[in-house]
Amino acid sequence: MRKKLNITEGIFAMLVIMVAPDNEDGSINVMNAAWGTMQERDVVALNLTETHKTVRNIKARGAFTVSIADAVHVVEADYFGVESGNKVTNKFENSGLSASKSEMVDAPVINEFPLCLACKFIEYQNNAYGCG
């Protein structure tokens, strides 16, 4: 019999992907991305439109991190999804979370999230099957 998932127990009810490149001024940009997956063993595919500040930052910086948020930080994760970096320049600062620089790529690691992938930008595709 399967155990019923309970968010208060800290079990992941659903993975929440946080995408984080640095902004052009070196500050931290984080976006809650609804559509993302492992495309290959070492390739992450994110379905994001170019209207997002995060996409422009990834293309400009050439790197980003992908973190998985946990139930303990659901409020912060939600904030990263409802607030636009195009409108609020200090979005990460407002979250109350902390970050350090990745040792592998030029991008931030959000210290409070339990899992982080360091990623290098490969390409942006925009075709009949989607964009990202």
mmCIF file of C-alpha atoms in Angstrom:
data_model
loop_
_atom_site.group_PDB
_atom_site.id
_atom_site.type_symbol
_atom_site.label_atom_id
_atom_site.label_comp_id
_atom_site.label_asym_id
_atom_site.label_seq_id
_atom_site.Cartn_x
_atom_site.Cartn_y
_atom_site.Cartn_z
ATOM 1 C CA MET A 1 0.000 0.000 0.000
ATOM 2 C CA ARG A 2 1.328 3.445 -0.916
ATOM 3 C CA LYS A 3 1.881 6.039 1.757
ATOM 4 C CA LYS A 4 -0.188 9.175 1.288
ATOM 5 C CA LEU A 5 2.083 12.176 0.696
ATOM 6 C CA ASN A 6 1.920 14.790 3.404
ATOM 7 C CA ILE A 7 3.612 18.147 2.744
ATOM 8 C CA THR A 8 4.081 18.757 6.480
ATOM 9 C CA GLU A 9 6.357 15.711 6.712
ATOM 10 C CA GLY A 10 8.813 17.313 4.299
ATOM 11 C CA ILE A 11 8.142 14.740 1.568
ATOM 12 C CA PHE A 12 8.184 16.068 -1.976
ATOM 13 C CA ALA A 13 4.597 16.102 -3.174
ATOM 14 C CA MET A 14 5.759 17.417 -6.542
ATOM 15 C CA LEU A 15 9.145 18.626 -7.675
ATOM 16 C CA VAL A 16 9.432 22.377 -7.944
ATOM 17 C CA ILE A 17 12.250 23.510 -10.226
ATOM 18 C CA MET A 18 14.090 26.718 -9.361
ATOM 19 C CA VAL A 19 16.220 28.099 -12.210
ATOM 20 C CA ALA A 20 18.913 30.561 -11.133
ATOM 21 C CA PRO A 21 21.338 32.527 -13.287
ATOM 22 C CA ASP A 22 23.009 35.743 -12.204
ATOM 23 C CA ASN A 23 21.639 39.054 -13.455
ATOM 24 C CA GLU A 24 23.783 41.310 -15.646
ATOM 25 C CA ASP A 25 24.856 43.264 -12.523
ATOM 26 C CA GLY A 26 25.910 40.092 -10.654
ATOM 27 C CA SER A 27 22.848 39.934 -8.401
ATOM 28 C CA ILE A 28 20.850 36.718 -8.212
ATOM 29 C CA ASN A 29 17.830 35.909 -10.367
ATOM 30 C CA VAL A 30 15.585 32.931 -9.532
ATOM 31 C CA MET A 31 12.552 31.642 -11.392
ATOM 32 C CA ASN A 32 10.085 28.917 -10.476
ATOM 33 C CA ALA A 33 9.830 26.884 -13.692
ATOM 34 C CA ALA A 34 6.808 24.659 -14.223
ATOM 35 C CA TRP A 35 8.137 22.852 -17.290
ATOM 36 C CA GLY A 36 11.492 21.145 -17.119
ATOM 37 C CA THR A 37 12.946 17.650 -17.348
ATOM 38 C CA MET A 38 16.081 15.591 -17.855
ATOM 39 C CA GLN A 39 16.371 15.195 -21.614
ATOM 40 C CA GLU A 40 19.423 12.961 -21.508
ATOM 41 C CA ARG A 41 21.664 11.713 -18.713
ATOM 42 C CA ASP A 42 23.503 15.036 -18.567
ATOM 43 C CA VAL A 43 21.087 17.449 -20.290
ATOM 44 C CA VAL A 44 18.293 19.450 -18.672
ATOM 45 C CA ALA A 45 15.529 20.786 -20.921
ATOM 46 C CA LEU A 46 13.522 23.791 -19.715
ATOM 47 C CA ASN A 47 10.479 25.094 -21.568
ATOM 48 C CA LEU A 48 10.771 28.842 -21.012
ATOM 49 C CA THR A 49 9.900 31.757 -23.283
ATOM 50 C CA GLU A 50 12.351 34.518 -24.072
ATOM 51 C CA THR A 51 10.105 37.047 -22.336
ATOM 52 C CA HIS A 52 11.494 35.816 -19.008
ATOM 53 C CA LYS A 53 14.422 37.751 -17.547
ATOM 54 C CA THR A 54 15.825 34.375 -16.515
ATOM 55 C CA VAL A 55 16.134 33.251 -20.147
ATOM 56 C CA ARG A 56 17.898 36.463 -21.158
ATOM 57 C CA ASN A 57 20.278 36.054 -18.199
ATOM 58 C CA ILE A 58 21.029 32.414 -19.046
ATOM 59 C CA LYS A 59 21.811 33.295 -22.654
ATOM 60 C CA ALA A 60 24.010 36.238 -21.604
ATOM 61 C CA ARG A 61 25.853 34.451 -18.778
ATOM 62 C CA GLY A 62 26.116 30.992 -20.356
ATOM 63 C CA ALA A 63 25.357 29.227 -17.073
ATOM 64 C CA PHE A 64 22.669 28.652 -14.460
ATOM 65 C CA THR A 65 21.707 26.299 -11.664
ATOM 66 C CA VAL A 66 18.588 24.178 -11.301
ATOM 67 C CA SER A 67 17.519 23.510 -7.723
ATOM 68 C CA ILE A 68 14.709 21.437 -6.333
ATOM 69 C CA ALA A 69 12.705 23.216 -3.656
ATOM 70 C CA ASP A 70 11.355 21.317 -0.672
ATOM 71 C CA ALA A 71 8.157 21.586 1.371
ATOM 72 C CA VAL A 72 9.905 23.642 4.041
ATOM 73 C CA HIS A 73 10.490 26.425 1.490
ATOM 74 C CA VAL A 74 7.162 26.310 -0.348
ATOM 75 C CA VAL A 75 6.450 29.997 0.389
ATOM 76 C CA GLU A 76 9.769 31.131 -1.103
ATOM 77 C CA ALA A 77 9.388 28.801 -4.089
ATOM 78 C CA ASP A 78 5.905 30.157 -4.741
ATOM 79 C CA TYR A 79 7.202 33.739 -4.513
ATOM 80 C CA PHE A 80 9.794 32.987 -7.213
ATOM 81 C CA GLY A 81 6.933 31.835 -9.427
ATOM 82 C CA VAL A 82 4.474 34.684 -8.949
ATOM 83 C CA GLU A 83 6.867 37.648 -8.915
ATOM 84 C CA SER A 84 8.550 38.701 -12.150
ATOM 85 C CA GLY A 85 12.231 39.575 -12.273
ATOM 86 C CA ASN A 86 11.294 42.008 -15.049
ATOM 87 C CA LYS A 87 9.357 44.043 -12.477
ATOM 88 C CA VAL A 88 11.099 43.356 -9.146
ATOM 89 C CA THR A 89 14.870 43.707 -9.376
ATOM 90 C CA ASN A 90 15.602 42.485 -5.827
ATOM 91 C CA LYS A 91 13.377 39.387 -5.968
ATOM 92 C CA PHE A 92 15.968 37.015 -4.472
ATOM 93 C CA GLU A 93 16.871 39.471 -1.724
ATOM 94 C CA ASN A 94 13.179 39.764 -0.807
ATOM 95 C CA SER A 95 12.916 35.969 -0.370
ATOM 96 C CA GLY A 96 15.143 35.870 2.706
ATOM 97 C CA LEU A 97 17.130 32.934 1.317
ATOM 98 C CA SER A 98 20.908 32.836 0.989
ATOM 99 C CA ALA A 99 23.181 31.803 -1.863
ATOM 100 C CA SER A 100 26.778 31.051 -2.655
ATOM 101 C CA LYS A 101 28.631 30.849 -5.946
ATOM 102 C CA SER A 102 28.736 27.499 -7.689
ATOM 103 C CA GLU A 103 32.201 25.965 -7.812
ATOM 104 C CA MET A 104 31.416 24.546 -11.265
ATOM 105 C CA VAL A 105 29.681 27.320 -13.248
ATOM 106 C CA ASP A 106 29.162 31.084 -13.057
ATOM 107 C CA ALA A 107 25.804 30.903 -11.280
ATOM 108 C CA PRO A 108 24.363 30.935 -7.755
ATOM 109 C CA VAL A 109 23.588 27.976 -5.519
ATOM 110 C CA ILE A 110 20.595 28.557 -3.249
ATOM 111 C CA ASN A 111 21.844 27.232 0.070
ATOM 112 C CA GLU A 112 18.473 26.272 1.540
ATOM 113 C CA PHE A 113 17.377 23.976 -1.289
ATOM 114 C CA PRO A 114 18.445 20.322 -0.900
ATOM 115 C CA LEU A 115 19.504 19.594 -4.498
ATOM 116 C CA CYS A 116 21.295 21.743 -7.070
ATOM 117 C CA LEU A 117 22.490 21.002 -10.611
ATOM 118 C CA ALA A 118 25.183 23.234 -12.112
ATOM 119 C CA CYS A 119 24.361 23.804 -15.789
ATOM 120 C CA LYS A 120 26.005 25.307 -18.857
ATOM 121 C CA PHE A 121 23.802 26.842 -21.531
ATOM 122 C CA ILE A 122 23.814 24.838 -24.772
ATOM 123 C CA GLU A 123 21.146 26.365 -27.017
ATOM 124 C CA TYR A 124 17.751 27.982 -27.162
ATOM 125 C CA GLN A 125 15.181 26.378 -29.441
ATOM 126 C CA ASN A 126 11.930 27.901 -30.640
ATOM 127 C CA ASN A 127 9.999 25.675 -33.005
ATOM 128 C CA ALA A 128 6.702 23.841 -33.494
ATOM 129 C CA TYR A 129 7.417 21.610 -30.472
ATOM 130 C CA GLY A 130 7.933 24.456 -28.004
ATOM 131 C CA CYS A 131 10.632 26.781 -26.830
ATOM 132 C CA GLY A 132 13.410 26.553 -24.306
#
